[in-house]
Short mmCIF file of C-alpha atoms and ligand atoms in Angstrom, two decimals:
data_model
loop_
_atom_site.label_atom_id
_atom_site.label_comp_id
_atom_site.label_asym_id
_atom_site.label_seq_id
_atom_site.Cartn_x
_atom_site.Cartn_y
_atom_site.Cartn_z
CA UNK A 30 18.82 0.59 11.75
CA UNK A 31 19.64 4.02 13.05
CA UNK A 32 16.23 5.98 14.11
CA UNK A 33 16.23 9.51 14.64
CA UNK A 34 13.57 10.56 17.09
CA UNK A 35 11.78 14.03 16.41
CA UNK A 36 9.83 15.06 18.89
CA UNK A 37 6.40 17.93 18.77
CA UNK A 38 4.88 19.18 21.63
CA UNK A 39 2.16 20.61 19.74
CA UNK A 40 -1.40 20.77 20.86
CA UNK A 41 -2.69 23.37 18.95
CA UNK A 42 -4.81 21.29 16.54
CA UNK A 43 -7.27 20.74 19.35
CA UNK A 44 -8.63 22.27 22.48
CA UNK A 45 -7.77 20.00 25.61
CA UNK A 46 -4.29 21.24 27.07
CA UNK A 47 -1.24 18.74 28.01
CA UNK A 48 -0.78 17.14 24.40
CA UNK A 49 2.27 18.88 24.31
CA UNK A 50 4.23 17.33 26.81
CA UNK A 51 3.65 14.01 24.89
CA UNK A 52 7.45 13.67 23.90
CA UNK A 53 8.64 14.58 27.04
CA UNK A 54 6.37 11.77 28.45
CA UNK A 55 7.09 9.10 26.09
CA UNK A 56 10.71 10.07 26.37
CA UNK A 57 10.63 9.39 30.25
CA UNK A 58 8.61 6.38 29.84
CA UNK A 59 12.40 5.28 28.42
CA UNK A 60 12.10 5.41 24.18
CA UNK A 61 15.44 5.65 23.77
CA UNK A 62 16.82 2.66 25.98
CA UNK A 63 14.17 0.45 24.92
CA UNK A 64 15.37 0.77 20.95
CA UNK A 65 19.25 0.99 21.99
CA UNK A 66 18.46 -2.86 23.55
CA UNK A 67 17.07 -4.04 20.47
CA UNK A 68 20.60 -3.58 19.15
CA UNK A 69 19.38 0.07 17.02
CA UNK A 70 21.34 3.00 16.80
CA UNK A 71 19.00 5.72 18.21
CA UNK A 72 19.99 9.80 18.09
CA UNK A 73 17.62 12.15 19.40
CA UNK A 74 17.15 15.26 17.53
CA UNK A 75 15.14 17.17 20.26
CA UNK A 76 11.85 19.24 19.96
CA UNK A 77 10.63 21.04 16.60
CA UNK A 78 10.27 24.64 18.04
CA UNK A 79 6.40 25.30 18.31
CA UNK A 80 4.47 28.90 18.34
CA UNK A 81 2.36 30.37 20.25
CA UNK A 82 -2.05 30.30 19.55
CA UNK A 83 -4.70 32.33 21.10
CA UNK A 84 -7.02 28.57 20.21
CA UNK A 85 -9.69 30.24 18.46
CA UNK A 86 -11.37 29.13 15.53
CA UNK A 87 -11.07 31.71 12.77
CA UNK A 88 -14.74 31.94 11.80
CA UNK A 89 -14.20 32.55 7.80
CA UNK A 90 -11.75 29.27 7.92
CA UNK A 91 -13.33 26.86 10.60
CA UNK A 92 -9.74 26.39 11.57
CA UNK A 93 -8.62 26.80 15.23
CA UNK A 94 -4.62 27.76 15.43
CA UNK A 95 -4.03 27.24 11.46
CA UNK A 96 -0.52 29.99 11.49
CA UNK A 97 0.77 28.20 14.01
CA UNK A 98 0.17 24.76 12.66
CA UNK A 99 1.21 25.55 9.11
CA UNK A 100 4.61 26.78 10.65
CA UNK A 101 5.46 23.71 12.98
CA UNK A 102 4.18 21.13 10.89
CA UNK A 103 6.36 23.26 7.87
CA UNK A 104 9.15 22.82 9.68
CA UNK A 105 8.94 19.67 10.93
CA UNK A 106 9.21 18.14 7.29
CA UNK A 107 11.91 19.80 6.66
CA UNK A 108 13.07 18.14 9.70
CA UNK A 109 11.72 14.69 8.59
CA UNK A 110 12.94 14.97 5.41
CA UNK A 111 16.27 15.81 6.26
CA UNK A 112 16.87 12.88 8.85
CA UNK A 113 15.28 10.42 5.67
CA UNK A 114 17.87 11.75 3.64
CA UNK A 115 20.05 11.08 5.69
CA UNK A 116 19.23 7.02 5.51
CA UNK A 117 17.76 7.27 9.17
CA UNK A 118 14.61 6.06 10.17
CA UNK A 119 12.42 9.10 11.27
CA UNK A 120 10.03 8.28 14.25
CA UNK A 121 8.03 11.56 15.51
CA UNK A 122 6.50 11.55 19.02
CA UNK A 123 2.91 13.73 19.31
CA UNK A 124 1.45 15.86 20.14
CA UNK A 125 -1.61 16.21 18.13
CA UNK A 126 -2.45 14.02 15.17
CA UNK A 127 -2.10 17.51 13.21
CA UNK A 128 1.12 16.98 12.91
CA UNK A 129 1.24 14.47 10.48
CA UNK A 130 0.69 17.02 7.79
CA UNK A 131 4.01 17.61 8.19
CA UNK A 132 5.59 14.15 8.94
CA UNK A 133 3.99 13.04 5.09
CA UNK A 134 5.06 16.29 3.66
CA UNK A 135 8.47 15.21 4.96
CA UNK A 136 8.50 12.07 4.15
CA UNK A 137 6.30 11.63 0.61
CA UNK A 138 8.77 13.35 -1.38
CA UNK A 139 11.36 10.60 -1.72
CA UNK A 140 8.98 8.39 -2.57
CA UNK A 141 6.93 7.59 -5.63
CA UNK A 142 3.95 5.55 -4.28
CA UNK A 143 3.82 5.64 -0.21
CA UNK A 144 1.39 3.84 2.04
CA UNK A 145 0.27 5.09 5.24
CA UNK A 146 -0.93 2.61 8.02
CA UNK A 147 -3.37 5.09 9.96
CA UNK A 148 -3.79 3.37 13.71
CA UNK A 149 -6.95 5.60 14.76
CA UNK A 150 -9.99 5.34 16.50
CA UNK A 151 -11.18 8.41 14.13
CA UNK A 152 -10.27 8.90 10.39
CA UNK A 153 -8.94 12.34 10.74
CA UNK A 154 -10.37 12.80 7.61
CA UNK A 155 -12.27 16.44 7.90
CA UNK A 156 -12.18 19.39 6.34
CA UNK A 157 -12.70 22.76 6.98
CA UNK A 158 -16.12 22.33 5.16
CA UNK A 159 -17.19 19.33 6.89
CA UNK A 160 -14.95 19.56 10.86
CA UNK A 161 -17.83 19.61 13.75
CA UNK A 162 -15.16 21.14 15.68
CA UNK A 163 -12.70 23.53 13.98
CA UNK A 164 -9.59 21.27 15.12
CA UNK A 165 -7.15 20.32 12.42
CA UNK A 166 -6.14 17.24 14.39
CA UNK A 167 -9.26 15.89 12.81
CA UNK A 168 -7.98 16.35 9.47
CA UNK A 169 -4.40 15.57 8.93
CA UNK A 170 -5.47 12.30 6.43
CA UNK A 171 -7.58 14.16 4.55
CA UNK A 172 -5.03 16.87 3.70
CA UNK A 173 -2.56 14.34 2.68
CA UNK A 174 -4.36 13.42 -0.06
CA UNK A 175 -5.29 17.32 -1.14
CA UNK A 176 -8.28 17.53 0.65
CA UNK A 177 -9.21 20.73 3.05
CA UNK A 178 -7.55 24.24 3.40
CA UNK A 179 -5.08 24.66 0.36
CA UNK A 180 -2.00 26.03 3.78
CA UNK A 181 -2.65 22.32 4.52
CA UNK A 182 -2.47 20.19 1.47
CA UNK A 183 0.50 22.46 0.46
CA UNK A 184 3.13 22.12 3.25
CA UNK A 185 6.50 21.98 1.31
CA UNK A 186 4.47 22.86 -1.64
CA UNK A 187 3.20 20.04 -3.07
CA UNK A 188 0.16 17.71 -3.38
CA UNK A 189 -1.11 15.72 -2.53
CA UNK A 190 1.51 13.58 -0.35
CA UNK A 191 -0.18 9.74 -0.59
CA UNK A 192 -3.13 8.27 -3.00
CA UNK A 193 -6.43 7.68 -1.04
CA UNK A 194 -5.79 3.52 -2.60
CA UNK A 195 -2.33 3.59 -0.69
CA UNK A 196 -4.47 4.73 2.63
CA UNK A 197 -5.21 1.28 5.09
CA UNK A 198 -7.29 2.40 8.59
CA UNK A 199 -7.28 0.16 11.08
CA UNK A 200 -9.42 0.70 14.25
CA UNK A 201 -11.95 3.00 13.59
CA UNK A 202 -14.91 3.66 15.43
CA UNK A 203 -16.10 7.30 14.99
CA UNK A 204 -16.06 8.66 11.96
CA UNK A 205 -17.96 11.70 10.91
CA UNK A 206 -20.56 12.60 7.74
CA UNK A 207 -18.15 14.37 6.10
CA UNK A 208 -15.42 11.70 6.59
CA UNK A 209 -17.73 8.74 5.65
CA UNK A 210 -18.70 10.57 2.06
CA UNK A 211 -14.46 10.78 1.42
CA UNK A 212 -13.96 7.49 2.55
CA UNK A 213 -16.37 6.12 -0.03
CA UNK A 214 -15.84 8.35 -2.86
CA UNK A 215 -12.34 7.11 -2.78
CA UNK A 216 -12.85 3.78 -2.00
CA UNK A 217 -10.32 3.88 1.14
CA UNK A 218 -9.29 0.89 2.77
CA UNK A 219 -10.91 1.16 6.68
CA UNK A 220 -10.82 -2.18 9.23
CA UNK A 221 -13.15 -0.86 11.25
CA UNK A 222 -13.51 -2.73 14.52
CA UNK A 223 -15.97 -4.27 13.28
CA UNK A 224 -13.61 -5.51 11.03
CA UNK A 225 -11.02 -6.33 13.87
CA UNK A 226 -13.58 -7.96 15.69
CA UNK A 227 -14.98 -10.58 12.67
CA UNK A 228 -11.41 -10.97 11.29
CA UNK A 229 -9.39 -10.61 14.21
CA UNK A 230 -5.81 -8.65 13.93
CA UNK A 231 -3.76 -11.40 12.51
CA UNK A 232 -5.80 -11.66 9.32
CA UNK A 233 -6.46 -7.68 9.62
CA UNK A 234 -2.39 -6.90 9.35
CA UNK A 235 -1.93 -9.66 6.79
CA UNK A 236 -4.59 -8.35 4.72
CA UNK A 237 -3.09 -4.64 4.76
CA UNK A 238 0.25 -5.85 4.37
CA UNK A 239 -0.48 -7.84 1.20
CA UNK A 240 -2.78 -4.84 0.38
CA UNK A 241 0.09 -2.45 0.70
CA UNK A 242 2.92 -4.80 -0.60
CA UNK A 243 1.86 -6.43 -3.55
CA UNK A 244 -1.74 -5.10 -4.65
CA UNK A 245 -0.58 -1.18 -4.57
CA UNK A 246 2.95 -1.59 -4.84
CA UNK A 247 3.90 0.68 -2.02
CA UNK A 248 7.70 1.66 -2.19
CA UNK A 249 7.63 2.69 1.17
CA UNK A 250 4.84 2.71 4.27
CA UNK A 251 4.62 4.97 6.96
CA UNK A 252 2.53 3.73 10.27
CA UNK A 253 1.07 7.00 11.69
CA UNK A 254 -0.15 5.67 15.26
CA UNK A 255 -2.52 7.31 17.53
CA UNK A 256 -2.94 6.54 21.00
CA UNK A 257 -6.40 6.70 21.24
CA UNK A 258 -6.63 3.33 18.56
CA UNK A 259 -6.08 1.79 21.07
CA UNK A 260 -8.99 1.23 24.01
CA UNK A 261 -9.35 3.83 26.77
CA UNK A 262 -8.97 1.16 29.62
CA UNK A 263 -5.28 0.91 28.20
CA UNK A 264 -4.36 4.51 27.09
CA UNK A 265 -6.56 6.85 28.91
CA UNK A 266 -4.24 9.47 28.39
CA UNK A 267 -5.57 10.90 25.20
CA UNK A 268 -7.88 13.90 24.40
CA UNK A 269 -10.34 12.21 22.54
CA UNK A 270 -10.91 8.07 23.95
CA UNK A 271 -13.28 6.25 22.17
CA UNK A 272 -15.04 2.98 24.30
CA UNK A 273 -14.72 -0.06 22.50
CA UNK A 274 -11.20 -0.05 20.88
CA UNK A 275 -7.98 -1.95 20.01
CA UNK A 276 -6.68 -4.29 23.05
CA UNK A 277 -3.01 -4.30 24.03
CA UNK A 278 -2.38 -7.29 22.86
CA UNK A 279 -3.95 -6.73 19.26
CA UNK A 280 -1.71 -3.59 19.09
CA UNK A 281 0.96 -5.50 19.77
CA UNK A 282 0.84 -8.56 17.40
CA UNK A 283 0.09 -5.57 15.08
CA UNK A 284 3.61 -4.12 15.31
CA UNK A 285 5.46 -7.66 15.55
CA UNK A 286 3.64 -8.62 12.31
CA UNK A 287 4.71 -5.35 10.66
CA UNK A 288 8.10 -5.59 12.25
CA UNK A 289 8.42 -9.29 11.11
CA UNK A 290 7.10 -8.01 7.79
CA UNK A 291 9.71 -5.32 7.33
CA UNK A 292 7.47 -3.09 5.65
CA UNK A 293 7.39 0.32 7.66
CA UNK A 294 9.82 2.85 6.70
CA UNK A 295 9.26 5.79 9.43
CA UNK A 296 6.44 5.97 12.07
CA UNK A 297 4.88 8.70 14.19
CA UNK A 298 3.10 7.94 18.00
CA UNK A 299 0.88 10.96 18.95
CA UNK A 300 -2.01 12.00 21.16
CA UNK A 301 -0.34 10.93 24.95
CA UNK A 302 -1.54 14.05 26.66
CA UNK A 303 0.30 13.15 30.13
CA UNK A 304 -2.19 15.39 32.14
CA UNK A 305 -5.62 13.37 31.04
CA UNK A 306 -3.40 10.11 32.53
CA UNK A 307 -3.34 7.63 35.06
CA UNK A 308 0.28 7.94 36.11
CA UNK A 309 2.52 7.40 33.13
CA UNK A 310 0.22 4.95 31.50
CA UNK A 311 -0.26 6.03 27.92
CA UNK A 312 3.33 6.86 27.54
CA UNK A 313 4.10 3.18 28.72
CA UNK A 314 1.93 1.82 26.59
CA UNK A 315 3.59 3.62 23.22
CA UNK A 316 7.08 2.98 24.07
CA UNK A 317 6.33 -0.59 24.25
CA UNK A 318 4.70 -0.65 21.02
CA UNK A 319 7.60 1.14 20.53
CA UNK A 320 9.58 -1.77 21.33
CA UNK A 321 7.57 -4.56 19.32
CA UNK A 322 7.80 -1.88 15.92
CA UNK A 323 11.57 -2.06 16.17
CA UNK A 324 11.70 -5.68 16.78
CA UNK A 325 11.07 -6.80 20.12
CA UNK A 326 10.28 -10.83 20.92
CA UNK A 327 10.16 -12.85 24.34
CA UNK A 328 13.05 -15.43 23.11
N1 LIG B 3 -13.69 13.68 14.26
C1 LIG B 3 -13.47 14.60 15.33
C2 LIG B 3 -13.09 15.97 14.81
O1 LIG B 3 -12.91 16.16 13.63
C3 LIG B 3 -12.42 14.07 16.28
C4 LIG B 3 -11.05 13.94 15.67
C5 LIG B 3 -10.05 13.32 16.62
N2 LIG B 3 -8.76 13.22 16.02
C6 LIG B 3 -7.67 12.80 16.66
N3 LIG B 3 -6.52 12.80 15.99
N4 LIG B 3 -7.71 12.39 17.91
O2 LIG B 3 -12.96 16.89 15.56
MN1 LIG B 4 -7.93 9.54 17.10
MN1 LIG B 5 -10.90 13.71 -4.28
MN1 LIG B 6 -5.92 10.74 15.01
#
């Protein structure tokens, strides 16, 4: 596999600074080595350029930053979908969740029928209408399936990128009005930890693989991973932790079942915000998930 690493120190979609450096940390927590060893061919394609926001929320939108956003995340799938082209495996490193609007805008349209695999404490599933707080990090999922501010289900003009039945959720734990009425209106698959905790993560991941693979069909699935899935005692460097999450070792068996499955086709690790973190923590914790995605095993 060759993986091209893209990364987006973006924190405009939400208002607690240091989300930017997030590359730069999960780079120095050692990405690249730790895929080289795995026998991978890695090339780093450096930062998409970001621009500069004053962070308010425009009051006739309910969007904080959107200009800004609409350009990175605009030119980040061109980025995305340029590296896919290529035959490389695209694997963004966060900032905010927001950018994911443009990771699936990069990468939907080579595919007929994508899955996403959204790894999330929250369902980032707002809109402008229904956000309690104006940040479009809360919404990337919903605008993937055409849902919000038409600059945000449009990024390389068109939508919507995935169908709500190819969406799988797997860890949430706060999820807004707004996001609950979407969720059932379009019947979207959520493990909830609830979910996690009846099931456990072994029948959770086998479920949403044979969900993905042979119910829906999926020609390609894209695992869009945020830090704060997992629980705070693990990755407390993130801008929004949730108690009662995903442990370490759930995440991983997670990523060795999808690896062993071979079923992801690019992936995206966002939210390490460096300055909210006990040393290099967060960062540590993503580049060894990192490590068990790409294919990572004791013997
Ligand atoms: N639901 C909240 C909101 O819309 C929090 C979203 C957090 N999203 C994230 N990617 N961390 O503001
Ligand atoms: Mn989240
Ligand atoms: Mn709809
Ligand atoms: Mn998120």
């Amino acid at each position: 596999l060759t993986i091209s690493i893209i990364g987006v120190p973006m924190d405009h979609g939400q208002n607690r600074r240091g989300v930017d450096m997030g590359p730069s940390a999960i780079r120095y927590a050692g990405v690249v080595d730790r895929i080289e060893e795995l026998g991978h061919t890695v090339t780093d394609e450096g930062d998409i350029q970001i621009g500069q926001a004053d962070g308010s929320v425009d009051t006739s939108t309910n969007l904080r930053n959107l200009k800004a956003i609409t350009e990175a995340t605009e030119t980040l799938g061109d980025k995305v979908f340029e590296v896919a082209q290529a035959g490389n495996f695209p694997l963004v490193l966060g900032g905010d969740h927001s950018i994911a609007i443009g990771t699936l805008a990069g990468i939907s349209e080579r595919h007929e029928n994508l899955g996403v695999i959204w790894y999330d404490a929250h369902a980032d599933m707002n809109t402008s209408d229904t956000s309690p707080s104006g940040n479009i990090h809360g919404m990337p999922l919903a605008a993937s399936f055409g849902h919000g501010h038409e600059k945000l289900t449009n990024i390389r003009g068109y939508s919507p990128k995935v169908k709500p039945e190819n969406i799988v959720i797997i860890g949430a734990r706060s999820v807004d009005p707004g996001e609950r009425e979407l969720i059932k209106e379009h019947g979207i698959r959520v493990y909830s930890m609830h979910e996690i905790d009846k099931m456990g993560m072994h029948a959770v991941i086998e479920e949403s693989i044979q969900y993905l693979k042979e119910e829906r069909k999926t020609d390609a699935v894209h695992l869009s991973l945020d830090l704060d899935g997992i629980d705070p005692m693990y990755t407390p460097g993130v801008g929004t932790p949730v108690p009662g999450g995903i442990s370490y070792r759930e995440s991983h068996l997670a990523m060795e079942m999808l690896y062993d499955a071979d079923i992801i086709t690019s992936a995206e690790f966002v939210e390490v915000n460096p300055i909210l973190d006990e040393k290099n923590k967060t960062a540590d914790v993503a580049v060894a998930l990192i490590g068990s995605l790409f294919g990572e095993k004791l013997l």
